[in-house]
Every structure is written in structure tokens, then in C-alpha cells.
Amino acid sequence: MARSSEAALRTASQPFDAHTATRILALTTTDASVELPAGVYEVFNECSAVTAMRLGSSTAALPSTTETAGLWPVTPNGVVTFVLGATTTVHARCLSGTGTLYLTRKGLS
């Protein structure tokens, strides 16, 4: 499901509705992953530490001074939005402690 940037932005700005779907991913300091279908996601990070998220690759080797494509940090109790154009494996891990990611896919209604 290829989506234009404009369509993804419109979907991201929509409120949650009956077509919204949520799943969780339990986190530790070890890389965890989940395969997600294409869509626009809002992710809530219920972790006491920064969480690293990455599309398609492990979060085991975090960047130092180099750039790593598809990887971003999420602050404790932070929310991020991202778009998947196709089914993709999403990886995540807490930098310390444990936590839960709530991955909410917005409906297209």
C-alpha cells in the first residue's frame, strides 16, 4: 500500500476512531521486534528510559557519531508518529530497564 506523503499527513492528523487498532510490544534492553502492516502509526513509549526504534533492522548496535538510517529515539512517556508504506518489521529496545510500546495504527475512515 504505497501512500503519498500528503495522504500520510492527512491520516496522521485524524482522531482515533472505530477503525483504529492497537498492539503492544514488551521491551527490555534486548532487541524486540514485531511485523506491522502498512499504515500510519502513533506509538506511546511506556518505559522509564529512552527507547530506540528502527525499521527493518536490529537496534542492538546503536550509532555513536555516525548516522544510522531508519533509527530514532523515543523519550520516556513520549509519542512518535511514523508511516509504513509496506509490511515492515519494527525493532525496539529500552536503553535501560523495561517497558511497553503501544503501537496504534490509525484507520483510514
Coordinates of C-alpha atoms in Angstrom, one line a residue:
M1 CA 0.0 0.0 0.0
A2 CA 2.0 2.9 -1.2
R3 CA 0.9 6.2 0.3
S4 CA 1.8 9.7 -0.7
S5 CA 3.3 12.0 1.9
E6 CA 0.2 14.2 1.7
A7 CA -2.1 11.2 2.3
A8 CA 0.0 10.1 5.3
L9 CA -0.1 13.5 6.8
R10 CA -3.9 13.7 6.5
T11 CA -4.2 10.3 8.1
A12 CA -1.8 11.2 10.9
S13 CA -3.9 14.2 11.8
Q14 CA -7.1 12.2 12.1
P15 CA -8.5 11.4 15.5
F16 CA -8.7 7.8 16.7
D17 CA -11.9 6.1 15.6
A18 CA -13.6 2.6 15.4
H19 CA -11.0 1.6 12.7
T20 CA -8.0 2.3 15.0
A21 CA -6.1 -0.8 16.0
T22 CA -3.5 -1.1 18.8
R23 CA -1.0 -3.8 19.8
I24 CA 1.8 -3.8 22.4
L25 CA 5.4 -4.8 22.3
A26 CA 7.1 -5.6 25.6
L27 CA 10.6 -4.1 25.9
T28 CA 13.8 -4.9 27.7
T29 CA 17.4 -3.9 26.9
T30 CA 17.4 -6.7 24.3
D31 CA 16.2 -6.0 20.8
A32 CA 12.5 -6.9 20.3
S33 CA 10.6 -6.8 17.1
V34 CA 7.1 -7.0 15.6
E35 CA 5.9 -7.2 12.0
L36 CA 3.4 -4.4 11.2
P37 CA 1.2 -3.9 8.2
A38 CA 1.4 -0.7 6.1
G39 CA -0.2 2.3 7.8
V40 CA 0.2 5.4 9.9
Y41 CA 1.2 4.6 13.5
E42 CA 1.3 6.6 16.7
V43 CA 3.5 4.9 19.3
F44 CA 3.4 5.6 23.0
N45 CA 6.6 4.6 24.9
E46 CA 5.8 3.5 28.4
C47 CA 9.4 3.0 29.5
S48 CA 11.4 4.7 32.2
A49 CA 14.3 5.3 29.8
V50 CA 14.8 6.4 26.2
T51 CA 13.7 3.7 23.7
A52 CA 15.5 3.1 20.4
M53 CA 13.2 2.2 17.4
R54 CA 14.3 1.1 14.0
L55 CA 12.6 0.0 10.8
G56 CA 13.8 -3.4 9.4
S57 CA 17.0 -3.8 11.3
S58 CA 18.1 -4.6 14.9
T59 CA 18.6 -1.9 17.5
A60 CA 21.5 -3.9 19.0
A61 CA 24.1 -1.6 17.5
L62 CA 23.2 2.0 18.2
P63 CA 25.0 4.8 16.4
S64 CA 27.6 7.0 18.0
T65 CA 28.8 9.8 15.8
T66 CA 27.6 8.2 12.6
E67 CA 24.2 8.3 11.0
T68 CA 22.0 5.2 11.1
A69 CA 19.1 5.1 8.7
G70 CA 15.6 4.3 9.9
L71 CA 16.5 4.6 13.6
W72 CA 15.1 7.2 16.1
P73 CA 14.9 7.7 19.9
V74 CA 11.6 7.9 21.8
T75 CA 11.7 9.7 25.1
P76 CA 10.1 8.1 28.2
N77 CA 6.4 8.5 28.0
G78 CA 6.9 10.1 24.6
V79 CA 4.8 9.6 21.5
V80 CA 6.1 9.4 17.9
T81 CA 4.3 9.1 14.6
F82 CA 5.7 7.1 11.6
V83 CA 4.4 5.8 8.3
L84 CA 5.0 2.3 6.8
G85 CA 4.4 2.0 3.1
A86 CA 4.5 -1.8 3.2
T87 CA 4.5 -4.6 5.8
T88 CA 7.7 -3.9 7.9
T89 CA 9.5 -5.4 10.9
V90 CA 9.9 -2.7 13.6
H91 CA 12.6 -3.2 16.2
A92 CA 12.8 -1.5 19.6
R93 CA 14.6 -1.7 22.9
C94 CA 14.8 0.3 26.1
L95 CA 18.3 1.7 26.7
S96 CA 17.8 0.7 30.4
G97 CA 15.1 -1.1 32.3
T98 CA 11.9 -2.5 30.8
G99 CA 8.7 -1.0 29.3
T100 CA 5.9 -1.4 26.8
L101 CA 5.3 0.2 23.4
Y102 CA 1.7 0.8 22.4
L103 CA 1.6 0.8 18.6
T104 CA -1.6 2.3 17.3
R105 CA -2.4 2.1 13.6
K106 CA -4.9 4.8 12.5
G107 CA -7.9 3.8 10.5
L108 CA -8.5 5.2 7.0
S109 CA -12.1 6.2 7.5

